């Protein structure tokens, strides 16, 4: 196959390997597993799509441009605090049990670890373990490095990492996400001088964290195609009437779609999203590349097939923008590699043509 797509690979991703998550009222084995990235890496190597590198060292202070310092401090030390509560905790993952809701205060940081864990999370499906911070931090380095390569002249680069990132907000984790890699990449492109960056989220689930981070900013346009929040996670964000606020008004574009959506309907929504990105004159594109839109995915509801991901990549290339791909969701593990690499191959073939 034709080469050229640079991949920045998180060689520490397997440090994060959750045992269980809360799913619809019961503890079940985690859907988000290391094999997701392993399959993609294997498929990239099998096709010879391009070089694979580990990330450059980067200054963690950069994370504070998209995440709140008190949140970063919590995530960095959460495991040690969890084990300090009870040494036997070392053998089990940490999951939150309490959350502040309407009328409760979030400005005061509790001393209680379980209370702080609830303050900085929004679901019980995101286990935290000894290696979570190291894996997430290294994933941010992948996104940052990919953005640096694109800012330096690469047509495109792919950050192959887990845990994913698009559900993580400025001060909360959830949806298997701790650090928002797409936001890190977008901010890196802005820092490199790109006047306006577009983030396009094609994961089945709405990128609520990315939207929240940039909702009041006009320098980053966010567009998302996803399952309707009336029926699908993360439920409380992702409606079409969420258009941004303040300086960001008009720079948020949600395209919720019904369960059962086929590729023809999905592709029409992609065109609308890309048209919107063109209208705001974005100078670079970050793609939150989730492939849980696949018809066989166990936690989603669209009907895309493997060949459709080639067409997706072609459509993305036609936007003509320097592009950073950041790996997000996709839980039909055996097919994740083929589907993700199909997007990259389609992009490369179209861009070269």
Short mmCIF file of C-alpha atoms in Angstrom, two decimals:
data_model
loop_
_atom_site.label_atom_id
_atom_site.label_comp_id
_atom_site.label_asym_id
_atom_site.label_seq_id
_atom_site.Cartn_x
_atom_site.Cartn_y
_atom_site.Cartn_z
CA UNK A 1 0.00 0.00 0.00
CA UNK A 2 1.10 3.58 -0.45
CA UNK A 3 3.10 5.04 2.40
CA UNK A 4 3.28 8.39 4.08
CA UNK A 5 0.90 8.39 7.03
CA UNK A 6 3.03 9.01 10.10
CA UNK A 7 1.78 7.28 13.26
CA UNK A 8 2.78 8.40 16.75
CA UNK A 9 2.27 5.36 18.97
CA UNK A 10 1.66 5.26 22.71
CA UNK A 11 4.00 2.46 23.76
CA UNK A 12 2.77 2.83 27.37
CA UNK A 13 -0.96 2.43 26.69
CA UNK A 14 -1.14 -1.07 28.22
CA UNK A 15 -0.27 0.38 31.65
CA UNK A 16 -3.97 1.29 31.72
CA UNK A 17 -5.95 -1.96 31.77
CA UNK A 18 -9.18 -1.82 33.71
CA UNK A 19 -10.70 -4.87 35.31
CA UNK A 20 -14.38 -3.90 35.53
CA UNK A 21 -16.74 -1.02 34.80
CA UNK A 22 -20.30 -0.27 35.83
CA UNK A 23 -22.55 -0.86 32.82
CA UNK A 24 -26.35 -0.70 33.08
CA UNK A 25 -26.46 -1.59 36.73
CA UNK A 26 -23.82 -4.30 36.94
CA UNK A 27 -20.06 -4.66 37.04
CA UNK A 28 -18.84 -6.10 33.75
CA UNK A 29 -15.40 -6.62 32.15
CA UNK A 30 -14.14 -3.43 30.58
CA UNK A 31 -14.97 -2.78 26.92
CA UNK A 32 -11.96 -0.45 26.61
CA UNK A 33 -9.02 -2.87 26.43
CA UNK A 34 -5.38 -2.78 25.21
CA UNK A 35 -6.23 -5.07 22.28
CA UNK A 36 -8.01 -2.12 20.65
CA UNK A 37 -4.72 -0.37 19.95
CA UNK A 38 -2.83 -3.62 19.37
CA UNK A 39 -5.14 -4.50 16.45
CA UNK A 40 -4.69 -1.06 14.88
CA UNK A 41 -0.91 -1.22 15.23
CA UNK A 42 -0.84 -4.69 13.70
CA UNK A 43 -2.93 -3.57 10.75
CA UNK A 44 -0.77 -0.49 10.17
CA UNK A 45 2.32 -2.67 10.11
CA UNK A 46 0.68 -5.28 7.89
CA UNK A 47 -0.22 -2.72 5.24
CA UNK A 48 2.98 -0.68 5.57
CA UNK A 49 0.98 2.52 5.59
CA UNK A 50 3.82 4.66 6.93
CA UNK A 51 6.41 5.10 9.68
CA UNK A 52 5.56 4.45 13.32
CA UNK A 53 7.29 6.49 16.03
CA UNK A 54 7.01 7.02 19.77
CA UNK A 55 6.16 10.53 21.01
CA UNK A 56 8.59 13.30 21.78
CA UNK A 57 9.08 14.45 25.36
CA UNK A 58 6.80 17.36 26.13
CA UNK A 59 6.16 19.81 28.94
CA UNK A 60 3.18 18.65 31.02
CA UNK A 61 2.44 22.30 31.78
CA UNK A 62 0.89 22.36 28.30
CA UNK A 63 -1.97 20.23 29.65
CA UNK A 64 -3.06 23.17 31.79
CA UNK A 65 -4.04 25.00 28.61
CA UNK A 66 -6.99 22.61 28.19
CA UNK A 67 -7.41 21.12 31.69
CA UNK A 68 -7.84 22.73 35.11
CA UNK A 69 -4.70 22.50 37.27
CA UNK A 70 -6.57 21.09 40.27
CA UNK A 71 -7.99 18.33 38.07
CA UNK A 72 -4.58 17.44 36.67
CA UNK A 73 -3.17 17.34 40.19
CA UNK A 74 -5.94 14.96 41.25
CA UNK A 75 -5.47 12.56 38.32
CA UNK A 76 -1.69 12.53 38.73
CA UNK A 77 -1.92 11.46 42.39
CA UNK A 78 -5.26 9.61 42.50
CA UNK A 79 -3.86 6.08 42.52
CA UNK A 80 -1.48 6.77 45.40
CA UNK A 81 -4.33 8.29 47.38
CA UNK A 82 -6.58 5.33 46.62
CA UNK A 83 -4.01 2.85 47.91
CA UNK A 84 -3.26 5.04 50.95
CA UNK A 85 -6.91 4.70 51.99
CA UNK A 86 -6.48 0.93 52.30
CA UNK A 87 -3.46 -1.12 51.13
CA UNK A 88 -5.81 -3.80 49.81
CA UNK A 89 -7.05 -1.24 47.25
CA UNK A 90 -3.88 -1.97 45.30
CA UNK A 91 -5.57 -5.11 43.98
CA UNK A 92 -8.68 -3.38 42.64
CA UNK A 93 -9.51 -0.45 40.39
CA UNK A 94 -10.87 2.83 41.73
CA UNK A 95 -14.39 3.78 40.64
CA UNK A 96 -16.36 6.82 41.83
CA UNK A 97 -19.43 6.41 44.02
CA UNK A 98 -20.65 9.95 44.71
CA UNK A 99 -21.30 12.97 42.48
CA UNK A 100 -22.31 16.57 43.14
CA UNK A 101 -25.59 17.45 41.49
CA UNK A 102 -27.75 20.56 41.10
CA UNK A 103 -27.52 22.89 44.06
CA UNK A 104 -24.33 21.34 45.42
CA UNK A 105 -21.00 23.16 45.56
CA UNK A 106 -18.08 22.27 43.31
CA UNK A 107 -15.82 25.21 44.13
CA UNK A 108 -14.72 23.75 47.49
CA UNK A 109 -12.29 20.85 47.12
CA UNK A 110 -13.19 18.10 49.63
CA UNK A 111 -10.46 16.43 51.69
CA UNK A 112 -12.16 13.06 51.22
CA UNK A 113 -10.68 11.11 48.29
CA UNK A 114 -14.01 9.47 47.28
CA UNK A 115 -15.66 12.90 47.30
CA UNK A 116 -12.94 14.39 45.13
CA UNK A 117 -13.11 11.45 42.76
CA UNK A 118 -16.81 12.10 42.31
CA UNK A 119 -16.22 15.82 41.86
CA UNK A 120 -13.84 15.14 38.97
CA UNK A 121 -15.86 12.45 37.18
CA UNK A 122 -19.24 11.95 35.53
CA UNK A 123 -19.76 8.19 35.37
CA UNK A 124 -18.90 4.89 37.08
CA UNK A 125 -17.68 3.28 33.88
CA UNK A 126 -14.15 4.65 33.89
CA UNK A 127 -11.87 2.65 36.19
CA UNK A 128 -8.65 4.23 37.37
CA UNK A 129 -5.60 2.09 38.16
CA UNK A 130 -1.88 2.35 38.86
CA UNK A 131 -0.93 3.04 35.24
CA UNK A 132 -3.82 5.27 34.19
CA UNK A 133 -2.02 8.58 34.57
CA UNK A 134 1.16 7.38 32.88
CA UNK A 135 -0.79 6.01 29.92
CA UNK A 136 -2.97 9.13 29.61
CA UNK A 137 -0.02 11.49 29.95
CA UNK A 138 1.91 9.58 27.27
CA UNK A 139 -1.19 9.66 25.07
CA UNK A 140 -1.27 13.44 25.35
CA UNK A 141 2.36 13.45 24.26
CA UNK A 142 1.32 11.42 21.19
CA UNK A 143 -1.36 13.96 20.27
CA UNK A 144 1.00 16.86 20.86
CA UNK A 145 3.76 15.24 18.80
CA UNK A 146 1.38 14.48 15.92
CA UNK A 147 0.27 18.12 15.95
CA UNK A 148 3.89 19.29 15.94
CA UNK A 149 4.64 17.14 12.90
CA UNK A 150 1.64 18.51 11.03
CA UNK A 151 2.48 22.07 12.02
CA UNK A 152 5.97 21.37 10.70
CA UNK A 153 4.74 20.37 7.25
CA UNK A 154 3.38 16.81 7.37
CA UNK A 155 0.09 16.50 5.45
CA UNK A 156 -1.30 14.27 8.20
CA UNK A 157 -0.32 12.30 11.29
CA UNK A 158 -2.10 9.75 13.46
CA UNK A 159 -1.91 9.62 17.25
CA UNK A 160 -2.50 5.95 18.09
CA UNK A 161 -3.22 5.91 21.79
CA UNK A 162 -5.47 4.82 24.59
CA UNK A 163 -7.17 5.53 26.91
CA UNK A 164 -9.24 7.69 24.55
CA UNK A 165 -9.83 11.36 25.29
CA UNK A 166 -12.88 13.09 23.82
CA UNK A 167 -15.17 12.64 26.86
CA UNK A 168 -12.66 14.27 29.24
CA UNK A 169 -13.49 17.88 30.00
CA UNK A 170 -11.42 20.64 31.49
CA UNK A 171 -11.98 19.26 34.99
CA UNK A 172 -13.59 15.84 34.71
CA UNK A 173 -12.97 12.31 33.44
CA UNK A 174 -15.46 9.76 32.16
CA UNK A 175 -16.31 7.66 29.13
CA UNK A 176 -12.95 5.86 29.50
CA UNK A 177 -11.19 9.25 29.06
CA UNK A 178 -8.81 11.14 31.37
CA UNK A 179 -6.92 13.63 29.18
CA UNK A 180 -8.53 15.14 26.08
CA UNK A 181 -6.04 14.27 23.35
CA UNK A 182 -7.96 16.00 20.56
CA UNK A 183 -8.03 19.19 22.61
CA UNK A 184 -4.29 18.89 23.26
CA UNK A 185 -3.69 18.55 19.50
CA UNK A 186 -5.97 21.47 18.67
CA UNK A 187 -4.27 23.70 21.24
CA UNK A 188 -0.84 22.67 19.94
CA UNK A 189 -1.85 23.72 16.42
CA UNK A 190 -3.12 27.04 17.75
CA UNK A 191 0.15 27.56 19.62
CA UNK A 192 1.99 26.82 16.38
CA UNK A 193 0.22 29.72 14.70
CA UNK A 194 -2.86 28.22 13.05
CA UNK A 195 -5.46 30.97 13.31
CA UNK A 196 -8.48 28.67 13.56
CA UNK A 197 -8.48 24.91 14.12
CA UNK A 198 -11.42 22.60 13.48
CA UNK A 199 -12.04 19.50 15.58
CA UNK A 200 -14.27 16.94 13.85
CA UNK A 201 -15.52 14.10 16.04
CA UNK A 202 -16.69 11.04 14.09
CA UNK A 203 -16.97 8.70 17.11
CA UNK A 204 -20.43 7.21 17.71
CA UNK A 205 -20.59 9.02 21.06
CA UNK A 206 -20.66 12.80 21.30
CA UNK A 207 -17.36 14.40 22.28
CA UNK A 208 -18.84 16.21 25.26
CA UNK A 209 -15.47 16.98 26.79
CA UNK A 210 -14.07 18.56 23.64
CA UNK A 211 -17.23 20.61 23.18
CA UNK A 212 -17.12 21.85 26.76
CA UNK A 213 -13.44 22.84 26.54
CA UNK A 214 -13.91 24.99 23.43
CA UNK A 215 -17.56 26.04 23.76
CA UNK A 216 -16.79 29.70 24.46
CA UNK A 217 -13.82 29.97 22.08
CA UNK A 218 -13.98 31.19 18.51
CA UNK A 219 -10.51 29.98 17.56
CA UNK A 220 -11.47 26.28 17.67
CA UNK A 221 -14.53 25.09 15.75
CA UNK A 222 -16.04 21.84 17.05
CA UNK A 223 -18.23 19.57 14.89
CA UNK A 224 -19.59 16.18 15.91
CA UNK A 225 -21.60 13.39 14.25
CA UNK A 226 -22.98 11.06 16.91
CA UNK A 227 -25.82 9.04 18.34
CA UNK A 228 -28.74 11.18 19.49
CA UNK A 229 -28.23 12.13 23.16
CA UNK A 230 -31.92 11.45 23.77
CA UNK A 231 -31.04 7.76 23.52
CA UNK A 232 -27.25 7.48 23.67
CA UNK A 233 -24.30 8.17 25.96
CA UNK A 234 -23.21 10.69 27.16
CA UNK A 235 -26.89 11.77 27.14
CA UNK A 236 -26.61 15.26 28.59
CA UNK A 237 -24.81 17.05 25.75
CA UNK A 238 -24.75 16.86 21.97
CA UNK A 239 -28.05 18.39 20.87
CA UNK A 240 -28.26 20.32 17.61
CA UNK A 241 -29.17 23.59 19.34
CA UNK A 242 -25.81 23.75 21.16
CA UNK A 243 -24.05 26.30 18.95
CA UNK A 244 -21.42 27.76 21.29
CA UNK A 245 -21.51 30.75 23.61
CA UNK A 246 -19.79 34.12 23.90
CA UNK A 247 -16.85 34.30 21.51
CA UNK A 248 -17.62 30.72 20.53
CA UNK A 249 -21.18 31.33 19.33
CA UNK A 250 -21.57 29.73 15.93
CA UNK A 251 -18.43 27.59 16.31
CA UNK A 252 -20.11 24.46 17.68
CA UNK A 253 -21.93 22.18 15.24
CA UNK A 254 -23.67 19.03 16.48
CA UNK A 255 -25.28 16.56 14.08
CA UNK A 256 -27.09 13.93 16.21
CA UNK A 257 -28.29 10.88 14.29
CA UNK A 258 -30.78 8.13 15.06
CA UNK A 259 -29.85 4.58 15.96
CA UNK A 260 -29.76 2.43 12.85
CA UNK A 261 -28.28 5.20 10.68
CA UNK A 262 -26.66 3.77 7.54
CA UNK A 263 -23.59 5.08 5.75
CA UNK A 264 -25.46 7.12 3.12
CA UNK A 265 -27.22 9.14 5.83
CA UNK A 266 -24.07 9.37 7.93
CA UNK A 267 -22.02 10.52 4.95
CA UNK A 268 -24.51 13.32 4.21
CA UNK A 269 -24.04 14.52 7.80
CA UNK A 270 -20.27 14.36 7.35
CA UNK A 271 -20.59 16.59 4.29
CA UNK A 272 -22.61 19.09 6.33
CA UNK A 273 -19.94 19.08 9.04
CA UNK A 274 -17.13 19.56 6.50
CA UNK A 275 -19.08 22.33 4.77
CA UNK A 276 -19.32 24.09 8.14
CA UNK A 277 -15.58 23.66 8.69
CA UNK A 278 -14.95 25.18 5.29
CA UNK A 279 -17.25 28.09 6.05
CA UNK A 280 -15.25 29.11 9.15
CA UNK A 281 -12.00 28.92 7.14
CA UNK A 282 -10.21 26.54 9.45
CA UNK A 283 -6.50 26.22 8.77
CA UNK A 284 -6.04 22.72 10.20
CA UNK A 285 -8.20 19.77 11.19
CA UNK A 286 -8.14 17.42 14.17
CA UNK A 287 -10.22 14.27 13.71
CA UNK A 288 -11.41 12.40 16.79
CA UNK A 289 -11.31 9.03 15.07
CA UNK A 290 -13.73 6.66 16.74
CA UNK A 291 -14.77 3.60 14.76
CA UNK A 292 -17.59 2.50 17.05
CA UNK A 293 -19.93 3.56 14.23
CA UNK A 294 -19.29 0.05 12.87
CA UNK A 295 -22.35 -2.18 12.51
CA UNK A 296 -20.85 -4.82 14.81
CA UNK A 297 -19.85 -2.56 17.69
CA UNK A 298 -21.24 -3.82 21.02
CA UNK A 299 -21.92 -0.40 22.60
CA UNK A 300 -23.20 1.63 19.63
CA UNK A 301 -25.98 1.69 17.05
CA UNK A 302 -24.95 2.83 13.54
CA UNK A 303 -24.56 0.53 10.52
CA UNK A 304 -21.28 1.46 8.86
CA UNK A 305 -19.33 -1.36 7.21
CA UNK A 306 -15.60 -1.77 6.84
CA UNK A 307 -15.44 -0.48 3.24
CA UNK A 308 -17.33 2.65 4.32
CA UNK A 309 -14.31 3.75 6.33
CA UNK A 310 -12.28 4.02 3.11
CA UNK A 311 -14.87 6.46 1.78
CA UNK A 312 -14.78 8.35 5.07
CA UNK A 313 -11.04 8.83 4.73
CA UNK A 314 -11.44 10.04 1.15
CA UNK A 315 -14.04 12.60 2.20
CA UNK A 316 -11.80 13.87 4.99
CA UNK A 317 -8.88 14.27 2.60
CA UNK A 318 -11.02 16.30 0.20
CA UNK A 319 -11.27 18.98 2.88
CA UNK A 320 -7.68 19.79 1.89
CA UNK A 321 -6.50 20.61 5.41
CA UNK A 322 -3.42 19.56 7.36
CA UNK A 323 -4.91 16.84 9.55
CA UNK A 324 -4.20 15.22 12.90
CA UNK A 325 -6.06 11.97 13.55
CA UNK A 326 -6.50 11.00 17.21
CA UNK A 327 -7.73 7.49 18.04
CA UNK A 328 -10.89 7.39 20.16
CA UNK A 329 -13.54 4.65 20.47
CA UNK A 330 -14.27 1.35 18.77
CA UNK A 331 -15.08 -1.79 20.74
CA UNK A 332 -15.71 -4.52 18.15
CA UNK A 333 -12.09 -5.39 18.82
CA UNK A 334 -11.36 -7.77 15.97
CA UNK A 335 -12.50 -5.23 13.37
CA UNK A 336 -11.13 -2.06 14.98
CA UNK A 337 -7.77 -2.35 13.24
CA UNK A 338 -9.20 -2.81 9.76
CA UNK A 339 -11.73 -0.01 10.15
CA UNK A 340 -9.36 2.57 11.63
CA UNK A 341 -6.64 1.87 9.08
CA UNK A 342 -9.18 1.97 6.25
CA UNK A 343 -9.86 5.61 7.17
CA UNK A 344 -6.16 6.41 7.05
CA UNK A 345 -5.63 4.50 3.80
CA UNK A 346 -8.60 6.21 2.15
CA UNK A 347 -7.25 9.57 3.28
CA UNK A 348 -3.76 8.82 1.95
CA UNK A 349 -4.97 7.55 -1.41
CA UNK A 350 -7.23 10.55 -1.95
CA UNK A 351 -4.60 13.04 -0.80
CA UNK A 352 -2.02 11.48 -3.13
CA UNK A 353 -4.40 11.47 -6.09
#
